[in-house]
Coordinates of C-alpha atoms in Angstrom, one line a residue:
M307 CA 30.5 -24.6 -24.6
T308 CA 32.9 -22.3 -26.4
T309 CA 33.5 -23.1 -30.1
P310 CA 36.9 -23.2 -31.7
T311 CA 36.3 -19.7 -33.1
Q312 CA 34.8 -18.2 -29.9
K313 CA 37.1 -16.6 -27.3
R314 CA 36.4 -16.8 -23.6
L315 CA 35.8 -13.1 -22.9
K316 CA 37.4 -11.8 -19.8
T317 CA 35.6 -8.9 -18.2
A318 CA 36.6 -6.9 -15.1
V319 CA 33.9 -5.1 -13.2
V320 CA 35.4 -2.4 -11.0
G321 CA 33.0 -1.7 -8.1
G322 CA 31.0 -4.2 -6.0
G323 CA 27.9 -2.1 -5.7
A324 CA 24.4 -2.3 -7.2
A325 CA 25.3 -1.5 -10.8
G326 CA 28.4 -3.7 -10.7
F327 CA 26.7 -6.8 -9.4
F328 CA 23.7 -6.4 -11.7
C329 CA 25.9 -6.0 -14.7
A330 CA 28.1 -9.0 -13.8
V331 CA 25.1 -11.3 -13.1
C332 CA 23.3 -10.2 -16.2
L333 CA 26.4 -10.7 -18.3
K334 CA 26.9 -14.2 -17.1
E335 CA 23.2 -15.0 -17.8
L336 CA 23.6 -13.7 -21.3
S337 CA 27.1 -15.3 -21.8
P338 CA 27.6 -18.2 -19.4
E339 CA 31.1 -18.9 -20.8
A340 CA 32.3 -15.3 -20.0
D341 CA 35.0 -14.9 -17.4
V342 CA 33.7 -12.1 -15.1
T343 CA 35.5 -10.7 -12.0
I344 CA 34.2 -8.1 -9.6
F345 CA 36.9 -5.9 -7.9
E346 CA 35.8 -4.1 -4.7
R347 CA 38.3 -1.9 -2.8
S348 CA 36.6 -2.4 0.5
Q349 CA 36.1 -5.6 2.4
K350 CA 32.3 -5.5 2.0
V351 CA 30.3 -5.5 -1.2
L352 CA 26.9 -3.9 -1.7
A353 CA 27.3 -1.6 1.3
K354 CA 25.0 1.1 -0.1
V355 CA 22.3 -1.4 -0.9
A356 CA 22.4 -2.5 2.7
V357 CA 21.6 1.0 4.1
S358 CA 19.3 2.2 1.3
G359 CA 15.6 2.9 2.1
G360 CA 16.3 2.8 5.8
G361 CA 17.6 -0.8 5.4
R362 CA 14.6 -1.8 3.3
C363 CA 16.1 -1.1 -0.2
N364 CA 13.7 1.0 -2.3
C365 CA 14.8 -1.0 -5.4
T366 CA 12.7 0.7 -8.1
N367 CA 9.5 2.7 -8.7
S368 CA 6.2 2.2 -10.5
F369 CA 6.8 5.5 -12.3
E370 CA 3.1 6.1 -12.0
G371 CA 2.4 9.8 -12.6
V372 CA 5.8 10.4 -14.2
T373 CA 5.0 12.0 -17.6
D374 CA 8.6 13.2 -18.3
L375 CA 11.7 11.4 -17.0
K376 CA 13.2 14.8 -16.3
Q377 CA 10.8 14.9 -13.4
V378 CA 12.8 12.1 -11.7
Y379 CA 16.2 12.3 -13.4
P380 CA 17.4 15.9 -13.2
R381 CA 20.5 14.8 -15.1
G382 CA 20.7 12.0 -17.7
H383 CA 17.0 11.7 -18.4
R384 CA 17.4 11.6 -22.2
L385 CA 19.9 8.7 -21.9
V386 CA 17.7 6.9 -19.4
K387 CA 14.7 7.2 -21.7
R388 CA 16.7 5.7 -24.6
L389 CA 18.0 2.8 -22.4
F390 CA 14.5 2.1 -21.1
N391 CA 13.9 0.6 -24.5
L392 CA 16.3 -2.1 -23.4
F393 CA 15.4 -2.5 -19.8
D394 CA 13.0 -0.4 -17.7
H395 CA 11.3 -0.5 -14.3
R396 CA 8.8 -3.2 -15.4
D397 CA 11.7 -5.4 -16.5
A398 CA 13.5 -4.8 -13.2
Y399 CA 10.4 -5.8 -11.3
A400 CA 10.1 -9.0 -13.3
W401 CA 13.8 -9.7 -13.0
F402 CA 13.8 -9.6 -9.2
E403 CA 10.6 -11.7 -8.8
R404 CA 12.0 -14.2 -11.3
H405 CA 15.1 -14.5 -9.2
G406 CA 13.2 -15.2 -5.9
V407 CA 12.7 -11.6 -4.6
A408 CA 9.0 -10.9 -4.0
L409 CA 8.3 -7.2 -4.4
T410 CA 5.5 -4.9 -3.2
T411 CA 4.6 -1.4 -4.5
Q412 CA 3.6 1.3 -2.0
D413 CA 0.9 3.9 -2.6
D414 CA 3.7 6.5 -3.4
G415 CA 5.1 4.2 -6.2
C416 CA 8.2 3.1 -4.3
V417 CA 9.0 -0.6 -4.7
F418 CA 10.4 -2.7 -1.9
P419 CA 11.1 -6.3 -1.2
V420 CA 8.1 -7.9 0.6
S421 CA 10.6 -8.8 3.3
Q422 CA 11.2 -5.1 3.9
N423 CA 14.8 -6.0 4.3
S424 CA 17.6 -5.0 2.0
Q425 CA 19.5 -8.2 2.8
T426 CA 17.0 -10.0 0.6
I427 CA 18.4 -8.1 -2.4
I428 CA 22.0 -8.6 -1.3
D429 CA 21.4 -12.3 -0.8
C430 CA 19.9 -12.5 -4.3
F431 CA 22.9 -10.9 -5.9
L432 CA 25.4 -13.0 -3.9
R433 CA 23.5 -16.2 -4.6
E434 CA 23.2 -15.6 -8.4
A435 CA 26.9 -14.5 -8.6
Q436 CA 28.0 -17.7 -6.9
R437 CA 25.6 -19.9 -9.0
L438 CA 26.8 -18.3 -12.3
G439 CA 30.5 -18.3 -11.4
V440 CA 31.2 -14.6 -11.0
E441 CA 34.5 -14.2 -9.1
I442 CA 34.4 -11.6 -6.3
R443 CA 37.6 -10.0 -5.1
T444 CA 37.3 -7.7 -2.1
G445 CA 40.0 -5.5 -0.6
V446 CA 41.4 -4.8 -4.1
G447 CA 41.5 -1.2 -5.1
I448 CA 42.1 -0.5 -8.8
K449 CA 44.3 2.6 -9.3
S450 CA 45.0 2.4 -13.0
L451 CA 43.3 0.9 -16.0
E452 CA 46.6 -0.6 -16.9
E453 CA 46.3 -2.9 -13.9
L454 CA 43.5 -4.6 -15.9
A455 CA 45.4 -4.9 -19.2
D456 CA 44.7 -8.7 -19.2
F457 CA 41.0 -8.2 -19.5
D458 CA 39.2 -7.8 -22.8
C459 CA 36.5 -5.5 -21.3
I460 CA 36.5 -3.2 -18.2
V461 CA 33.2 -2.0 -16.7
V462 CA 33.6 0.8 -14.2
T463 CA 30.8 0.9 -11.6
T464 CA 32.5 2.7 -8.8
G465 CA 29.5 4.9 -8.0
G466 CA 29.5 8.7 -7.5
S467 CA 32.0 10.7 -5.5
P468 CA 31.9 14.4 -4.4
R469 CA 35.7 14.6 -5.0
R470 CA 36.8 15.3 -8.5
E471 CA 40.2 13.6 -7.9
A472 CA 38.3 10.3 -7.4
Y473 CA 38.0 10.2 -11.2
D474 CA 41.7 10.9 -11.9
W475 CA 42.6 7.3 -12.6
L476 CA 40.1 7.3 -15.5
L477 CA 41.4 10.5 -17.2
P478 CA 44.1 8.6 -19.4
S479 CA 41.1 7.0 -21.2
G480 CA 40.2 10.5 -22.6
I481 CA 36.9 10.8 -20.9
G482 CA 35.4 14.1 -19.8
I483 CA 34.3 14.6 -16.2
E484 CA 31.3 16.7 -15.2
E485 CA 32.1 18.5 -11.9
P486 CA 30.8 16.3 -9.1
V487 CA 28.6 17.9 -6.5
P488 CA 26.3 16.5 -3.8
S489 CA 22.7 15.8 -4.6
L490 CA 19.8 14.4 -2.4
F491 CA 20.5 16.1 0.9
T492 CA 18.6 17.9 3.6
L493 CA 18.8 21.6 4.2
N494 CA 20.0 23.5 7.3
I495 CA 17.7 26.3 8.4
A496 CA 18.9 28.6 11.1
D497 CA 15.4 29.2 12.6
E498 CA 15.1 28.0 16.2
A499 CA 11.3 28.4 16.2
L500 CA 11.1 26.1 13.1
R501 CA 13.4 23.6 14.6
S502 CA 11.2 23.4 17.6
L503 CA 8.7 21.6 15.4
M504 CA 11.1 18.7 15.0
G505 CA 9.2 15.6 13.9
T506 CA 6.4 17.5 12.2
V507 CA 5.5 16.0 8.8
T508 CA 3.1 17.7 6.3
E509 CA 2.3 17.6 2.6
S510 CA 4.0 20.8 1.2
T511 CA 5.6 22.5 -1.7
V512 CA 9.1 23.9 -1.5
M513 CA 10.8 26.1 -4.0
F514 CA 13.6 28.6 -4.7
P515 CA 12.0 31.9 -5.5
G516 CA 13.0 33.3 -8.9
T517 CA 13.7 29.9 -10.3
P518 CA 11.4 27.2 -11.8
L519 CA 12.8 24.7 -9.2
K520 CA 10.2 23.3 -6.9
A521 CA 9.1 20.0 -5.4
E522 CA 6.1 18.8 -3.5
G523 CA 5.5 15.9 -1.1
P524 CA 6.0 15.1 2.5
L525 CA 8.1 17.7 4.3
L526 CA 9.8 16.8 7.5
V527 CA 11.0 19.3 10.1
T528 CA 14.2 18.2 11.9
H529 CA 16.5 19.6 14.6
W530 CA 18.7 21.1 11.9
G531 CA 16.1 22.3 9.4
L532 CA 14.1 20.6 6.6
S533 CA 14.2 17.0 5.3
G534 CA 11.7 14.6 3.8
P535 CA 11.0 13.6 0.2
A536 CA 10.1 17.2 -0.9
T537 CA 13.4 18.6 0.4
L538 CA 15.4 15.8 -1.0
R539 CA 13.8 16.1 -4.4
L540 CA 14.3 19.9 -4.5
S541 CA 18.0 19.4 -3.5
S542 CA 18.4 17.1 -6.5
Y543 CA 16.8 19.6 -8.9
A544 CA 18.9 22.4 -7.5
A545 CA 22.2 20.5 -6.8
R546 CA 24.4 22.7 -9.0
L547 CA 22.6 26.0 -8.1
L548 CA 23.0 25.3 -4.4
H549 CA 26.6 24.4 -4.8
E550 CA 27.4 27.6 -6.8
N551 CA 25.7 29.7 -4.0
D552 CA 27.5 27.9 -1.1
Y553 CA 24.1 26.4 -0.1
Q554 CA 22.9 29.9 0.9
L555 CA 19.6 30.6 -0.9
P556 CA 16.1 32.0 -0.1
L557 CA 13.6 29.2 0.3
S558 CA 9.8 29.3 0.0
V559 CA 7.5 26.8 1.7
N560 CA 3.8 26.4 0.8
W561 CA 2.7 24.7 4.0
A562 CA -0.9 24.3 2.8
N563 CA 0.2 22.9 -0.6
R564 CA -2.6 25.0 -2.1
K565 CA -3.0 27.9 -4.4
P566 CA -3.4 31.4 -2.9
D567 CA -7.1 31.6 -3.8
E568 CA -7.7 28.3 -2.2
V569 CA -6.0 29.5 1.0
A570 CA -8.0 32.7 1.0
A571 CA -11.2 30.7 0.6
E572 CA -10.3 28.4 3.5
I573 CA -9.6 31.3 5.7
Q574 CA -13.0 32.9 4.9
R575 CA -14.7 29.5 5.6
I576 CA -13.1 29.4 9.0
I577 CA -14.2 32.9 9.8
Q578 CA -17.8 32.1 8.9
L579 CA -17.9 28.9 10.9
H580 CA -15.5 29.6 13.8
G581 CA -15.3 33.4 13.9
Q582 CA -15.7 33.3 17.8
K583 CA -12.8 31.0 18.3
Q584 CA -9.1 31.9 18.8
V585 CA -7.0 31.9 15.7
V586 CA -4.7 29.2 17.2
S587 CA -7.8 27.0 18.0
A588 CA -9.3 26.7 14.5
R589 CA -6.9 25.2 12.1
P590 CA -7.1 25.4 8.3
F591 CA -6.5 22.3 6.1
A592 CA -6.2 20.1 9.2
L593 CA -2.7 21.2 9.9
S594 CA -1.1 19.9 13.1
T595 CA -1.6 22.0 16.2
R596 CA 2.1 22.6 16.6
L597 CA 2.6 23.7 13.0
W598 CA -0.5 25.9 12.9
T599 CA 0.4 27.6 16.2
Y600 CA 3.9 28.3 14.8
L601 CA 2.5 29.8 11.6
A602 CA -0.1 31.8 13.4
E603 CA 2.3 33.3 15.9
K604 CA 4.8 33.9 13.1
S605 CA 2.2 35.9 11.2
L606 CA 0.3 37.6 14.0
G607 CA 2.4 37.5 17.1
Q608 CA 0.2 37.9 20.2
R609 CA -2.8 38.6 17.9
S610 CA -2.8 34.8 17.2
Q611 CA -4.6 34.5 20.6
N612 CA -7.5 36.8 19.4
R613 CA -10.7 35.7 17.7
W614 CA -10.8 35.0 14.0
E615 CA -13.5 37.6 13.5
S616 CA -11.3 40.4 15.0
L617 CA -8.6 40.1 12.4
N618 CA -8.3 42.9 9.8
K619 CA -7.7 42.5 6.1
K620 CA -4.0 43.1 6.4
E621 CA -3.6 40.5 9.1
L622 CA -5.6 38.0 7.1
N623 CA -3.4 38.6 4.0
R624 CA -0.3 38.2 6.1
L625 CA -1.6 34.9 7.5
A626 CA -2.5 33.6 4.1
N627 CA 0.9 34.5 2.7
T628 CA 2.6 32.7 5.5
L629 CA 0.5 29.6 4.8
C630 CA 1.4 29.4 1.1
N631 CA 4.6 31.5 0.8
D632 CA 6.6 31.2 4.0
S633 CA 10.2 32.4 3.7
F634 CA 13.4 31.0 5.0
Q635 CA 17.1 31.2 4.3
T636 CA 19.1 28.0 3.7
N637 CA 22.2 27.8 5.8
G638 CA 24.2 24.9 4.3
R639 CA 23.3 21.2 3.7
A640 CA 23.3 18.1 5.7
P641 CA 24.3 14.8 4.0
F642 CA 21.6 12.2 4.0
K643 CA 23.7 9.8 6.1
D644 CA 25.3 7.1 3.8
E645 CA 22.7 7.5 1.1
F646 CA 23.5 10.8 -0.5
V647 CA 23.9 10.9 -4.2
T648 CA 26.4 12.8 -6.4
C649 CA 25.5 14.6 -9.6
G650 CA 28.3 14.8 -12.1
G651 CA 30.9 12.2 -13.0
V652 CA 31.7 10.7 -16.4
S653 CA 30.3 12.9 -19.0
L654 CA 27.6 11.3 -21.1
T655 CA 29.2 12.9 -24.2
S656 CA 32.1 10.5 -23.6
V657 CA 30.1 7.3 -24.0
N658 CA 28.2 5.6 -26.7
P659 CA 24.5 6.3 -25.8
T660 CA 23.4 2.7 -26.5
T661 CA 26.3 0.6 -25.2
L662 CA 27.9 3.1 -22.7
E663 CA 31.3 2.2 -24.1
C664 CA 33.9 4.9 -23.9
K665 CA 34.3 6.7 -27.3
T666 CA 38.0 7.1 -26.9
R667 CA 39.0 3.7 -25.4
P668 CA 37.2 0.6 -26.9
G669 CA 36.4 -2.1 -24.3
L670 CA 35.9 0.4 -21.5
Y671 CA 32.3 0.8 -20.2
F672 CA 30.5 2.7 -17.5
A673 CA 27.4 1.9 -15.5
G674 CA 25.6 3.3 -12.5
E675 CA 26.2 6.5 -10.6
V676 CA 29.8 6.9 -11.9
L677 CA 28.0 8.4 -15.0
D678 CA 26.5 11.8 -14.9
I679 CA 23.0 10.4 -14.2
D680 CA 21.2 10.9 -11.0
G681 CA 17.6 10.6 -9.8
V682 CA 15.4 12.0 -7.1
T683 CA 14.6 9.9 -4.0
G684 CA 12.1 7.0 -4.6
G685 CA 14.1 4.1 -6.1
F686 CA 15.0 6.0 -9.3
N687 CA 18.8 5.8 -8.7
F688 CA 18.7 2.1 -8.3
Q689 CA 16.6 1.8 -11.5
A690 CA 19.3 3.7 -13.3
A691 CA 21.9 1.2 -12.0
W692 CA 19.9 -1.7 -13.2
T693 CA 19.2 -0.2 -16.6
T694 CA 22.8 0.9 -17.3
G695 CA 24.1 -2.4 -15.9
V696 CA 22.0 -4.4 -18.4
A697 CA 22.9 -2.0 -21.3
V698 CA 26.6 -2.7 -20.6
A699 CA 26.0 -6.5 -20.2
M700 CA 24.3 -6.6 -23.5
A701 CA 27.0 -4.6 -25.2
V702 CA 29.8 -6.8 -23.8
E703 CA 27.9 -10.0 -24.7
G704 CA 27.6 -8.7 -28.2
K705 CA 31.3 -8.0 -28.4
S706 CA 32.0 -11.5 -27.3
N707 CA 30.2 -12.8 -30.4
L708 CA 32.6 -10.8 -32.6
L709 CA 35.8 -12.1 -31.0

């Protein structure tokens, strides 16, 4: 119950997505007497959660093998590290299980509901919001902060947008905006021979020559170019570089995912064991037949039908180079359906690094992808939503104690 000296805090959450719901629910758990209303401009809440992870919702990650958060948060890693002291991936895992969502961790560290259905996460949020008394208003688009003048606190959780004008309604608050550009997307490659390998998946390393930007993991060949976790991760690291170059950059692929000396040693091994076989018939590193045939023909042409022992040193070097340093030219990007992420948004210099409250307008907070925080694929963006949502909930709850 409220005491005679305690005010019933009114909080508006603008945006009915992952960060918005998590913030609203956590705030009501911390401060049951708080008046919390979620405003969503569309008729459907949590739409991005529904389609995430192929409809399974990759809700967080084990972070196993992550030695520096910059590896998984190209932008905002310092702030995320600070806020992890309040609520990290272990806390998120415990929160969902405590609220009836059984989770499972895959070998790659990605965490999903045991149900393998994003609806389980959505139902959890809707159930908890109803239980705690969070009001949800759909079909209500907020175009000005002044529309919410009756609220003590405003939490903006509208997500990212590739259009700068999407942030115009926030500019009167005095915040800075980092130029929004797409992140997490697949790459178009205008190479018909490569595209003919559509459906091929292999563990590879991709990089932009002349830069330190590279990523490794499963690489998927599609009918438009390259996709898969390795491509998506690289696109996140290089989001601004690609944007500045109109998505036209040289790209290097290490199909073998090995060092040059390891590739050279494998080729010598094959020559010793299978020198009488055709090049296309004896495959290094257990590459798929389709991929190896493509690489051999790209390197050697018709000579790929010859025996291994007939190749000269120049041909062997060319083959090794294609295996570990194949060259392509990117020819634009392809959005990752409804899941693509935006880097940019509300500048982190505009908010308090602990509370995420606007420095120039007290009572205004930001959580989720509307901030200039974005992660690579693998559940890291949802984790940022949970972490920033809790940080804001704790800050607003603390403010209510001062009223």
